[in-house]
mmCIF file of C-alpha atoms and ligand atoms in Angstrom:
data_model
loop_
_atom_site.group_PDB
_atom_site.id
_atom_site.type_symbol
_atom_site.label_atom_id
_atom_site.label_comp_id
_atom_site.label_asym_id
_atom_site.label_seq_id
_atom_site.Cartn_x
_atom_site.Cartn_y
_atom_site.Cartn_z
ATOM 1 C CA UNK A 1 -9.002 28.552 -12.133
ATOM 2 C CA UNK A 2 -5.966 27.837 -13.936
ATOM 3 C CA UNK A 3 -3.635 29.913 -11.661
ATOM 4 C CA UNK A 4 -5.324 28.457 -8.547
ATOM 5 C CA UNK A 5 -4.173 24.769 -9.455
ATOM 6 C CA UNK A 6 -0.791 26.434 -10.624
ATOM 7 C CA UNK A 7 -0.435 27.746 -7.144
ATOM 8 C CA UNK A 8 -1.980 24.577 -5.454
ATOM 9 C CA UNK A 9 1.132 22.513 -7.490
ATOM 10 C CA UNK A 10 3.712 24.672 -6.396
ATOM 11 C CA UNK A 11 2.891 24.182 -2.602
ATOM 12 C CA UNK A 12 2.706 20.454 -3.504
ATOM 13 C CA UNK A 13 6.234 20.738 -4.893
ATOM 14 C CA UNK A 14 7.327 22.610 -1.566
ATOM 15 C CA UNK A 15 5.693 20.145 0.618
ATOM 16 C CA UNK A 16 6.906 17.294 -1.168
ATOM 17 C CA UNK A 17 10.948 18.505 -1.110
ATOM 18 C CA UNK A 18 10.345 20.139 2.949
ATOM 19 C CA UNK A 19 12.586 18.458 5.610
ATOM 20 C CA UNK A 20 11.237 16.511 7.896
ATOM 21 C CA UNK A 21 7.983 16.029 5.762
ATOM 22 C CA UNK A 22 5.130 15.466 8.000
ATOM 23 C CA UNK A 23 1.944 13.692 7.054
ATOM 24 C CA UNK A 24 -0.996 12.908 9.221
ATOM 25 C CA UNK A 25 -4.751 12.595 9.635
ATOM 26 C CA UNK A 26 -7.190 9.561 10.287
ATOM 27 C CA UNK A 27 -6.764 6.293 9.360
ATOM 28 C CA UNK A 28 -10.168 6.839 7.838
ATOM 29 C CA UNK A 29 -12.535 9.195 6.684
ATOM 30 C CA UNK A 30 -15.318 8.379 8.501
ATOM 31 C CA UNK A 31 -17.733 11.470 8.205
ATOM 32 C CA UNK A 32 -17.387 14.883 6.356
ATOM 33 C CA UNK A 33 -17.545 16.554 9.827
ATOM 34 C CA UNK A 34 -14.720 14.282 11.140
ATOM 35 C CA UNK A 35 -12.484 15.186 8.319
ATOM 36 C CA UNK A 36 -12.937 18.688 8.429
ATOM 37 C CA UNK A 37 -12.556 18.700 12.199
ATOM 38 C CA UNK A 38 -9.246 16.627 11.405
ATOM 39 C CA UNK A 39 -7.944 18.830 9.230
ATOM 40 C CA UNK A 40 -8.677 22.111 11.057
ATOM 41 C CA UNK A 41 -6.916 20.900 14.211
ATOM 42 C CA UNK A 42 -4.066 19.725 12.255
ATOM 43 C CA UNK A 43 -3.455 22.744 10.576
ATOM 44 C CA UNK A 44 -4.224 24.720 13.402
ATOM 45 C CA UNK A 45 -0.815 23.094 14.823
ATOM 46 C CA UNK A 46 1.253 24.448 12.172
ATOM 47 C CA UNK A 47 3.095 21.212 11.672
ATOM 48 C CA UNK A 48 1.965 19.293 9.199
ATOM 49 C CA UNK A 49 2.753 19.396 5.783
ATOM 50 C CA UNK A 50 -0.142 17.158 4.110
ATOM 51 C CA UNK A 51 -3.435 15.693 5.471
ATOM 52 C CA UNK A 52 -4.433 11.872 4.939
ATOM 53 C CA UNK A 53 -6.944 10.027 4.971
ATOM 54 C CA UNK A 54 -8.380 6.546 3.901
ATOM 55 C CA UNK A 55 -10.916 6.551 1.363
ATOM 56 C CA UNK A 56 -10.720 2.951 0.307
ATOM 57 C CA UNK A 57 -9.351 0.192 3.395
ATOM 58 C CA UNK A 58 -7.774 -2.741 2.767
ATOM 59 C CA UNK A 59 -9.011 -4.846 5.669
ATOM 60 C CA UNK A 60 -7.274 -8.304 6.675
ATOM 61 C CA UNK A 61 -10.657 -9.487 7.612
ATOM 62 C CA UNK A 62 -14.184 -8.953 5.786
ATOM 63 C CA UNK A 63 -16.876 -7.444 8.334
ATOM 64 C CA UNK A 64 -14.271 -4.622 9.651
ATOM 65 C CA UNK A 65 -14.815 -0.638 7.978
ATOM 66 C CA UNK A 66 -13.855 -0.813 4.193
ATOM 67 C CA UNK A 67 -13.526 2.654 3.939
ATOM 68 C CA UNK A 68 -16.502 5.311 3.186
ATOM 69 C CA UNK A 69 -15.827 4.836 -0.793
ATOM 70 C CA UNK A 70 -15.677 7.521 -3.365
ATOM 71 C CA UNK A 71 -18.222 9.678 -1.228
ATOM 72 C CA UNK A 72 -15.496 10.519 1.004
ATOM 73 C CA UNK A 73 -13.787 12.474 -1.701
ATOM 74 C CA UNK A 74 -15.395 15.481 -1.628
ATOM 75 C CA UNK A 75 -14.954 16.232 2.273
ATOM 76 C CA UNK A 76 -10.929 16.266 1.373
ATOM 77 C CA UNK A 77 -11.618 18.087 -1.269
ATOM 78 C CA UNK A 78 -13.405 20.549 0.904
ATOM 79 C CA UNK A 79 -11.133 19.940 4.044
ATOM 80 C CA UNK A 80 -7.768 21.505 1.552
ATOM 81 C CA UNK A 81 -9.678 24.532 0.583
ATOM 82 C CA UNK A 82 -10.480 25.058 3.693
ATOM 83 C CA UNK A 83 -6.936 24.633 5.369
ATOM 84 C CA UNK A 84 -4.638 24.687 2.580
ATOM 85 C CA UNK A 85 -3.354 21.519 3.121
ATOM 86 C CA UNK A 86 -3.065 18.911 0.028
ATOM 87 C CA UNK A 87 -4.474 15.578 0.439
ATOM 88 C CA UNK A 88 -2.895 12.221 -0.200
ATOM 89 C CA UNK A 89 -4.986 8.851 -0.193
ATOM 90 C CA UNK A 90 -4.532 5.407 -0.461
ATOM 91 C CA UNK A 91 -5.012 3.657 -3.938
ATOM 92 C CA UNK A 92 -5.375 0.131 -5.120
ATOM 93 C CA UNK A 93 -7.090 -0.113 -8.272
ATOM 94 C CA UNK A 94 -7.309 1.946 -11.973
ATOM 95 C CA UNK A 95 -10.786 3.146 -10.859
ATOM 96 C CA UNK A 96 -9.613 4.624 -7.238
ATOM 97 C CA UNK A 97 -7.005 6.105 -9.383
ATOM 98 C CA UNK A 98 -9.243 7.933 -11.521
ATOM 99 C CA UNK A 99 -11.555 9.107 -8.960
ATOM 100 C CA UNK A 100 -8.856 10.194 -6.567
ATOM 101 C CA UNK A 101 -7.437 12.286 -9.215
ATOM 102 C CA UNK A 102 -10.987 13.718 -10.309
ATOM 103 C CA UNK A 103 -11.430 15.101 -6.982
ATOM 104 C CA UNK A 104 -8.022 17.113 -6.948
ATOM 105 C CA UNK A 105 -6.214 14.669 -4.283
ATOM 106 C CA UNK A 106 -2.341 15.957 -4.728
ATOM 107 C CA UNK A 107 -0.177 12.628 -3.795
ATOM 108 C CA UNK A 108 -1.471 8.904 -4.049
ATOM 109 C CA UNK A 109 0.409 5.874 -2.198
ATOM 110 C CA UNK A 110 0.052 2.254 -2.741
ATOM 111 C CA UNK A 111 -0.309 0.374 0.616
ATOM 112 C CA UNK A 112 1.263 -2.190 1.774
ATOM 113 C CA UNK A 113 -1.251 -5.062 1.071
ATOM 114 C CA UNK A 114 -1.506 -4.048 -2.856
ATOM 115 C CA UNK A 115 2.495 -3.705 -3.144
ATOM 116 C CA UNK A 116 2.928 -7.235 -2.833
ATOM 117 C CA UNK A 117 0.559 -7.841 -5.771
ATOM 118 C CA UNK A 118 2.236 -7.263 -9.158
ATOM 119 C CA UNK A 119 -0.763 -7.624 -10.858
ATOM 120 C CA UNK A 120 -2.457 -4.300 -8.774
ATOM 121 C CA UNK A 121 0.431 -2.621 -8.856
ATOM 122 C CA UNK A 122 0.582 -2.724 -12.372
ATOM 123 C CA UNK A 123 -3.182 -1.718 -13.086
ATOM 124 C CA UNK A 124 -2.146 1.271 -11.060
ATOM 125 C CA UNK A 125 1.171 1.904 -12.901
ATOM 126 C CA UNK A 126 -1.130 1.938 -15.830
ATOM 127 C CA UNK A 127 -3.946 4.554 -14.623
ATOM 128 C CA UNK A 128 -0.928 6.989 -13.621
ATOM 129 C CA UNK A 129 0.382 6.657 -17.252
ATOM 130 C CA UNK A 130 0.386 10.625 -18.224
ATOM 131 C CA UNK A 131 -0.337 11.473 -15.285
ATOM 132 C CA UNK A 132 1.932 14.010 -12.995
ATOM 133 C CA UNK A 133 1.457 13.374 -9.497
ATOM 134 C CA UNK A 134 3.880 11.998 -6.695
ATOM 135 C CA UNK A 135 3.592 8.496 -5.472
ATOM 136 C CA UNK A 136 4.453 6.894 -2.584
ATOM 137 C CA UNK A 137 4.986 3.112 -2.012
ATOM 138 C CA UNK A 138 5.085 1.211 1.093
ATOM 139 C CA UNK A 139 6.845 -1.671 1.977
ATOM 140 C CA UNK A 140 5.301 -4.693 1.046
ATOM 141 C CA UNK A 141 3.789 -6.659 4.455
ATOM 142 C CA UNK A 142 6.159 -9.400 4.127
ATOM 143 C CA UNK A 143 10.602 -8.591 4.339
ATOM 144 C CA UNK A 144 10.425 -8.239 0.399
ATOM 145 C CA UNK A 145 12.926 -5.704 -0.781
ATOM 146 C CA UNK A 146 12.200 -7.130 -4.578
ATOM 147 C CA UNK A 147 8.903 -7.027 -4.467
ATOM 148 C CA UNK A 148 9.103 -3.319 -3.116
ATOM 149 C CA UNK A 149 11.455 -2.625 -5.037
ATOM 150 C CA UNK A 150 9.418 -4.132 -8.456
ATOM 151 C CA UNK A 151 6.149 -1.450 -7.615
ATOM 152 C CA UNK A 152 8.775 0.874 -7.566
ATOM 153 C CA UNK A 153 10.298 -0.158 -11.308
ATOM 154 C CA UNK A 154 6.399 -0.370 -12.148
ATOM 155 C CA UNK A 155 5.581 2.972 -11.226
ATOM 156 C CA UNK A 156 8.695 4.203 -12.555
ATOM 157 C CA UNK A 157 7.974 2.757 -16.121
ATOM 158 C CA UNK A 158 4.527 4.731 -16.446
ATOM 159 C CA UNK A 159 6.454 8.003 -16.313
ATOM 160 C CA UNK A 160 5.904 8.795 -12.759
ATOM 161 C CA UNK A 161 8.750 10.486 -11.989
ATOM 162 C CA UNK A 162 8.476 11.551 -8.453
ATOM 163 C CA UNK A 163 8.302 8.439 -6.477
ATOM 164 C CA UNK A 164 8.756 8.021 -2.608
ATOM 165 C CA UNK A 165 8.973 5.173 0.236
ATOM 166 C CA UNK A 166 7.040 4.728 2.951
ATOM 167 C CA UNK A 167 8.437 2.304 5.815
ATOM 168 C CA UNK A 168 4.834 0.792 7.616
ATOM 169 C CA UNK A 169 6.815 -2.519 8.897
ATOM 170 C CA UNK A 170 6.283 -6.208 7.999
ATOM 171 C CA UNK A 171 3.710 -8.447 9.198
ATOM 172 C CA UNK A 172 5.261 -11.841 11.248
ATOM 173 C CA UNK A 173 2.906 -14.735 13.142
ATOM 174 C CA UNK A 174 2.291 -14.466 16.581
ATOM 175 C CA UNK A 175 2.229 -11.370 19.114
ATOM 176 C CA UNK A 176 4.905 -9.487 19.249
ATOM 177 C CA UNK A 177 5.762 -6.107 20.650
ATOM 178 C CA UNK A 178 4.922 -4.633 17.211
ATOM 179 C CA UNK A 179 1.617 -4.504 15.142
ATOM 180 C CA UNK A 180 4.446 -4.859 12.319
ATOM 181 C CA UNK A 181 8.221 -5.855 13.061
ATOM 182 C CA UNK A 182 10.141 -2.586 11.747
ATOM 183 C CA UNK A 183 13.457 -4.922 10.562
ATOM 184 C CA UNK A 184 14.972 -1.537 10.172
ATOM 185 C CA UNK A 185 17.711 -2.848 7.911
ATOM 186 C CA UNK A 186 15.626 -3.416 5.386
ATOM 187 C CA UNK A 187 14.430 0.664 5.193
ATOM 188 C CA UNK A 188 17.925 1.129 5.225
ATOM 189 C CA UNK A 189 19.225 -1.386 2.668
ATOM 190 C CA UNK A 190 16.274 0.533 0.446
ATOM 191 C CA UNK A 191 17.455 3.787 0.752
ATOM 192 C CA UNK A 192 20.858 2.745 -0.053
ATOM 193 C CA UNK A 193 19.727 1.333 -2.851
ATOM 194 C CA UNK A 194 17.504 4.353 -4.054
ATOM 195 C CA UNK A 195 19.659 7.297 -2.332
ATOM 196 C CA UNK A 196 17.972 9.891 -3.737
ATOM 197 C CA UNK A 197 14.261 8.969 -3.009
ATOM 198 C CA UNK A 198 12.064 10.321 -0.178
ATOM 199 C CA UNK A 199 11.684 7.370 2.850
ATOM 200 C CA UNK A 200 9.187 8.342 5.115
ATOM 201 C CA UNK A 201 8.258 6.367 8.451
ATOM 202 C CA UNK A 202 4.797 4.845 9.309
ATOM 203 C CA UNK A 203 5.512 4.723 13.079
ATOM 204 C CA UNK A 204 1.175 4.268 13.402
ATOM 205 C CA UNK A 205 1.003 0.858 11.707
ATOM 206 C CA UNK A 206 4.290 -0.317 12.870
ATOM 207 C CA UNK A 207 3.478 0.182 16.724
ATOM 208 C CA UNK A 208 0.035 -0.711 16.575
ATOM 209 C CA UNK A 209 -0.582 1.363 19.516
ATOM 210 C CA UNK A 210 -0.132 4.277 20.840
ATOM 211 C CA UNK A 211 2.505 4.226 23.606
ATOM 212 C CA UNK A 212 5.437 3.420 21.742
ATOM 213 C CA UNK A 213 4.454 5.550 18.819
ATOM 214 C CA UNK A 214 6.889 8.544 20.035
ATOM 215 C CA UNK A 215 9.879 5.794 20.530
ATOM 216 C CA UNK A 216 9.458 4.727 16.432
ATOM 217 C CA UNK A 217 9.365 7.570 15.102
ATOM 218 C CA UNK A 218 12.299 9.137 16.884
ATOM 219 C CA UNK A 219 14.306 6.021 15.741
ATOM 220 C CA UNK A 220 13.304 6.907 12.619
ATOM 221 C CA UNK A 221 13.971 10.400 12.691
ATOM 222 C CA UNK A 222 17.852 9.250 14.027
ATOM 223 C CA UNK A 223 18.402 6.689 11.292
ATOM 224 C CA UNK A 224 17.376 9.961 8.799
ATOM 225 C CA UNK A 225 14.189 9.237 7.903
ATOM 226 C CA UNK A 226 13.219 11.860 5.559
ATOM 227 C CA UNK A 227 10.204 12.301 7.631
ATOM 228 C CA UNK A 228 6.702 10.570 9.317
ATOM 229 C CA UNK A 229 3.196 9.605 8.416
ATOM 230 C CA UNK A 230 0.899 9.578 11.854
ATOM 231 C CA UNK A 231 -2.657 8.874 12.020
ATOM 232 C CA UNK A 232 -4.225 11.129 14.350
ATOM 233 C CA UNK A 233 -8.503 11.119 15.112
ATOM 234 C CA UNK A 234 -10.632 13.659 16.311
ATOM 235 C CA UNK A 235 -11.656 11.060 19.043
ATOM 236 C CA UNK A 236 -8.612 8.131 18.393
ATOM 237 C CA UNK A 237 -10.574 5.555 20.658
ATOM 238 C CA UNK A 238 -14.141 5.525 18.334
ATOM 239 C CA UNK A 239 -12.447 5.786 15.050
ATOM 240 C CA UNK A 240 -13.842 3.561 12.909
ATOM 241 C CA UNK A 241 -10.480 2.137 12.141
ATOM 242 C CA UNK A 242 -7.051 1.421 13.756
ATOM 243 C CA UNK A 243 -8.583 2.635 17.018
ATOM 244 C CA UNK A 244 -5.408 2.200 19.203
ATOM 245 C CA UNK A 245 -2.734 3.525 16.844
ATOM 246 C CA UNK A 246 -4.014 7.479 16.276
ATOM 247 C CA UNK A 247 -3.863 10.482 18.566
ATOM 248 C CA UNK A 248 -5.407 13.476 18.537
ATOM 249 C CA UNK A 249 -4.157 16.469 16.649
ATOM 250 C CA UNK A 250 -3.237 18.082 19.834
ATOM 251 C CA UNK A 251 -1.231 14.942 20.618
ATOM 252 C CA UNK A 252 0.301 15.058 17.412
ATOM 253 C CA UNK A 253 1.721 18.464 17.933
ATOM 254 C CA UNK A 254 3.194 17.462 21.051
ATOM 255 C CA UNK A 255 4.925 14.406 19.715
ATOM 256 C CA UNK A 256 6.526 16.557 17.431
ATOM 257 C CA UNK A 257 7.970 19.011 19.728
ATOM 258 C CA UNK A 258 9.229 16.322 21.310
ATOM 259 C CA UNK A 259 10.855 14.514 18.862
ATOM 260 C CA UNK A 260 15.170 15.323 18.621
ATOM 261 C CA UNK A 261 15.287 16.133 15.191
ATOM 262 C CA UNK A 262 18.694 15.294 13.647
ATOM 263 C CA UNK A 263 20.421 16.624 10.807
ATOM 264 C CA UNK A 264 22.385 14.519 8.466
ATOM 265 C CA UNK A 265 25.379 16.617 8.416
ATOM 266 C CA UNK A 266 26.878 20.368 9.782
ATOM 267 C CA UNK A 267 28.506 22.988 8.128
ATOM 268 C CA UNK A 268 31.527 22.588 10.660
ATOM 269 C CA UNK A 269 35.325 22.008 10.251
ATOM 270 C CA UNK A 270 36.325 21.143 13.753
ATOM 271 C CA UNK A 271 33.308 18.574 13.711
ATOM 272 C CA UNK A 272 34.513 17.162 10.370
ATOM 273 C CA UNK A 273 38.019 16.191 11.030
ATOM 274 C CA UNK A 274 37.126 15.019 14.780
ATOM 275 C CA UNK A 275 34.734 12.575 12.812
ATOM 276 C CA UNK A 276 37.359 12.000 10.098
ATOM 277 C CA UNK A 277 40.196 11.048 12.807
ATOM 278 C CA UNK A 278 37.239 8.534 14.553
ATOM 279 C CA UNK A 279 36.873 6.808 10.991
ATOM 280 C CA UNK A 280 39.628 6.359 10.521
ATOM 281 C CA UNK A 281 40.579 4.325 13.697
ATOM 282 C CA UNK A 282 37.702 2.391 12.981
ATOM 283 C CA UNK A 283 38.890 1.552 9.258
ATOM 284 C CA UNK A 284 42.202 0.205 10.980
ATOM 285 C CA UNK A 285 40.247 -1.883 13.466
ATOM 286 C CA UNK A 286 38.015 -3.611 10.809
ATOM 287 C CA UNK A 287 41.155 -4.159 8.100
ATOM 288 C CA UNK A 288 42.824 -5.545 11.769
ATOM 289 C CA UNK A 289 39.793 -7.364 12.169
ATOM 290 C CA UNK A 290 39.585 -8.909 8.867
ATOM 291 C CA UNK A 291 43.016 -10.119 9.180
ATOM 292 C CA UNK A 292 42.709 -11.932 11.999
ATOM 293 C CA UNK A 293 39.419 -13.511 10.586
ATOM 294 C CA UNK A 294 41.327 -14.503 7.451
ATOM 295 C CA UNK A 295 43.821 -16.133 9.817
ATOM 296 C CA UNK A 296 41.345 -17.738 11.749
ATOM 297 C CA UNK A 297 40.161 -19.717 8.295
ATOM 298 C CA UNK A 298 43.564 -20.314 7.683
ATOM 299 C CA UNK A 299 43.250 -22.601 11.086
ATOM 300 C CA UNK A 300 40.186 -24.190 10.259
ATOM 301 C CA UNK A 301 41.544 -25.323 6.945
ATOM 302 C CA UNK A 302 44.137 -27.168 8.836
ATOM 303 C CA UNK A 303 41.528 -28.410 11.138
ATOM 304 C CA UNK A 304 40.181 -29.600 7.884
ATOM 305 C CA UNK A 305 42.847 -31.452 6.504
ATOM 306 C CA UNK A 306 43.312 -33.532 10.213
ATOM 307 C CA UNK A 307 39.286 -34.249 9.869
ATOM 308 C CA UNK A 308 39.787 -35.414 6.281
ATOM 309 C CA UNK A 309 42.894 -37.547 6.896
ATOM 310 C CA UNK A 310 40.978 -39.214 9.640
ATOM 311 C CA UNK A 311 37.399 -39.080 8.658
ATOM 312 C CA UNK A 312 35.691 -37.097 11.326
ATOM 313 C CA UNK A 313 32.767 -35.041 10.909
ATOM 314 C CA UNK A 314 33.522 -30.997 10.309
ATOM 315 C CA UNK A 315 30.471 -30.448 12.489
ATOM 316 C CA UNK A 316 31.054 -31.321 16.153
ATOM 317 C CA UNK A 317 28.306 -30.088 18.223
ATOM 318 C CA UNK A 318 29.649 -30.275 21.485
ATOM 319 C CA UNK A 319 32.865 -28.084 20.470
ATOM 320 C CA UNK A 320 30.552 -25.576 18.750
ATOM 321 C CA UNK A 321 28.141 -25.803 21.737
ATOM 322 C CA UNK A 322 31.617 -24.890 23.920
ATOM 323 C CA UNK A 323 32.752 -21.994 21.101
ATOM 324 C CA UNK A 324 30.052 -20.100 21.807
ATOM 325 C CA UNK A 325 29.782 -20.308 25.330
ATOM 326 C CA UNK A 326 32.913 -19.259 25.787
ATOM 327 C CA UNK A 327 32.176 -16.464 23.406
ATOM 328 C CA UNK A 328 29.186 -15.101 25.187
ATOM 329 C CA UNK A 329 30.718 -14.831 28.397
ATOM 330 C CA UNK A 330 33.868 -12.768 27.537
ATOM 331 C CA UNK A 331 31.547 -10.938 25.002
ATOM 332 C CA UNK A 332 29.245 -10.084 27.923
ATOM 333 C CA UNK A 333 32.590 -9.137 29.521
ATOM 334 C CA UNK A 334 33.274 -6.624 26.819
ATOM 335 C CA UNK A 335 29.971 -5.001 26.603
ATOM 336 C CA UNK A 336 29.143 -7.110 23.601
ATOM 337 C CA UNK A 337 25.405 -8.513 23.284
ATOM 338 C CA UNK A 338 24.569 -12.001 23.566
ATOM 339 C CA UNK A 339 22.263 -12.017 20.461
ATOM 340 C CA UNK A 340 25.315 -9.885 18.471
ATOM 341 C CA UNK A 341 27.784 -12.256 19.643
ATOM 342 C CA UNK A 342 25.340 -15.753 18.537
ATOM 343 C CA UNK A 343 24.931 -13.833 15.337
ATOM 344 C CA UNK A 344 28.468 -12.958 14.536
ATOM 345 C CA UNK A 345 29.573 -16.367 15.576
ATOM 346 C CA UNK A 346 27.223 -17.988 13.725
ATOM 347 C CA UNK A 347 28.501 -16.219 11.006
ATOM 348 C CA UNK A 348 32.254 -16.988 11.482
ATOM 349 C CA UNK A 349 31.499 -20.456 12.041
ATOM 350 C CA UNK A 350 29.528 -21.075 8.573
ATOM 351 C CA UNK A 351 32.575 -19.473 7.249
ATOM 352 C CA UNK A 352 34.794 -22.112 8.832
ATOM 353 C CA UNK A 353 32.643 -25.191 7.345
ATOM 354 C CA UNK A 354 32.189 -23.430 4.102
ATOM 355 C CA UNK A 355 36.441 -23.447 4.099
ATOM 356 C CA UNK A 356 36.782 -27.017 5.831
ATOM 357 C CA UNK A 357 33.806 -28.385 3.406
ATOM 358 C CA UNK A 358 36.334 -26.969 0.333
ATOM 359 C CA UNK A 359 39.490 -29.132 1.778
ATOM 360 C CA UNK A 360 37.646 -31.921 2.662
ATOM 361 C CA UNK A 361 36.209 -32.280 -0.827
ATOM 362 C CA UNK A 362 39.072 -31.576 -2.490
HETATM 363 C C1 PEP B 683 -3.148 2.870 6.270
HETATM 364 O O1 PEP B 683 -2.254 3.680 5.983
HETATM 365 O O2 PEP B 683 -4.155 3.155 6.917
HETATM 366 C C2 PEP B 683 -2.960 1.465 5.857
HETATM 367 C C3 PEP B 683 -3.947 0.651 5.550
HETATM 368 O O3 PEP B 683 -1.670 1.157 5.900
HETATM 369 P P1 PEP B 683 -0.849 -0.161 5.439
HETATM 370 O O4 PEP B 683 -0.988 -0.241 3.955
HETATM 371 O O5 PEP B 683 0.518 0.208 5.873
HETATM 372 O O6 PEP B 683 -1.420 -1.317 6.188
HETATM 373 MN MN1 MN B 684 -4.520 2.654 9.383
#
């Protein structure tokens, strides 16, 4: 007994430190036959790495499937020995946290709707105290890098000590192309902030549906995801949950072959110093750059002074309104994006009043 969960914890280890990790398996377990099903097909692929499944759901609305409950447990339990794959579920509460662990399931995450609750996170935190299992955390639904961040410190301080991140998108009113808007920047602003933790991708619950699925996750995979958590279904179109999001196992597989899988870097010289000569022209264009922006505020100051001497307004729509059309065009011109150049000019200009607003209360 006590070599087979030796063993079992060493694959765990393995799985958890492979490159490209892949997870996958239903959104929920809906049946023990479904699960098992699940998991043969998956493993019958040969590329996956760990089998999920919800045993608790956090719905947004009452009346929808809250998950088969504790019952479920057993049929994951059943569906690793039977595969060799180790299970990770969803947790939300002390008492899932318990029971998940009595029943052998090898990696927990906290989803997205109980990481923007400090008060859940924390009960959580506390039932992992002593505990040695990997977590995962997803992002919290709304653009919150603090509150991910906190569950992060939370889990952290109970002595967890392998923790990873799991990108599922943020929630936003109104339709949109996305079940949840990936705002990329933010996954990436984590990582750089925690460079050594694992960030997975959720492409499932940030397309929402299945056709764009492959496009996500390959934008993942080039940003360097450390790899992807897909729902896939025996039958994705009856699942009791997230009906439009899975794929089959089969599908899965496919995806994955698909998928241009990128490495971070390459054991090659010639490759090195053809990047290094690149960077380097770029460094000179952005200190070049910077220059002439610094120069640029040294104009608007002296705008500022002529606006203070005669009391005009530093905000003059109409020459802002004409700034930026002229901007656009030659931007358009230059291959440059019309929502890149409102941005940038938007920024440069707040720049400008922030300097003018300086001399003119000076
Ligand atoms: C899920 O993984 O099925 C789930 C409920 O995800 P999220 O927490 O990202 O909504
Ligand atoms: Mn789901």
């Amino acid at each position: 007994m006590q070599a087979i969960e030796t063993t079992m914890k060493n694959l765990v280890q393995e799985k958890w430190n492979k490159r490209p990790l892949i997870i996958s398996g239903p959104c929920s377990a809906e049946t023990e036959e479904q699960v098992i099903e699940t998991a043969t097909r998956l493993a019958a692929t040969g590329k996956v790495d760990m089998l999920r499944a919800g045993i608790w759901k956090p719905r947004t609305r009452p009346g929808m499937f809250e998950g088969i409950g504790a019952k479920g447990l057993p049929w994951l339990q059943r569906a690793k020995k039977m595969t060799g794959l180790p299970t990770t579920v969803e947790v939300a509460t002390g008492k899932q946290v318990e029971d998940a662990l009595t029943f052998d399931v090898d990696v927990l995450w906290i989803g997205a709707r109980t990481t923007v609750n400090p008060f859940s996170v924390q009960e959580v935190a506390d039932a992992l105290k002593g505990v040695d299992v990997p977590i995962m955390i997803k992002n919290p639904i709304n653009p919150d890098l603090e509150l991910w961040t906190g569950a992060v410190e939370r889990v952290e301080k109970a002595g967890i000590k392998q923790i990873g991140l799991i990108h599922r998108g943020f929630s936003s009113y109104g339709n949109t192309e996305y079940r949840n808007a990936p705002m990329w920047h933010l996954a990436i602003e984590m990582k750089r902030r925690n460079p050594t933790m694992m960030l997975i991708n959720d492409p499932s619950h940030i397309s929402g549906r299945r056709d764009i699925l492959l496009d996500v996750a390959q934008k993942a995979i080039d940003l360097d995801f450390d790899g992807l958590m897909i729902e896939s279904h025996i039958d994705p179109d009856n699942a009791w949950s997230d009906a439009k999001q899975q794929v089959t196992p089969e599908r899965l597989a496919e995806m994955l072959d698909t998928i241009i899988w990128r490495k971070e870097d390459i054991n090659s010289e010639e490759y090195h110093a053809a990047l290094e000569k690149l960077r380097q022209q770029i460094n000179h264009l952005d200190d070049e750059l910077m220059q002439i922006l610094g120069q640029r505020m040294k104009v608007a100051e002296k705008i500022g002074e002529y606006k203070k001497n005669n009391s005009i307004t530093i905000l003059q729509t109409n020459r802002w309104n004409e700034i930026l059309e002229r901007a656009v065009n030659k931007g358009e011109k230059l291959g440059l994006s019309n929502e890149f150049i409102t941005r940038y000019f938007d920024a440069v200009h707040m720049e400008s009043i922030n300097h003018q607003n300086k001399i003119m209360n000076s």
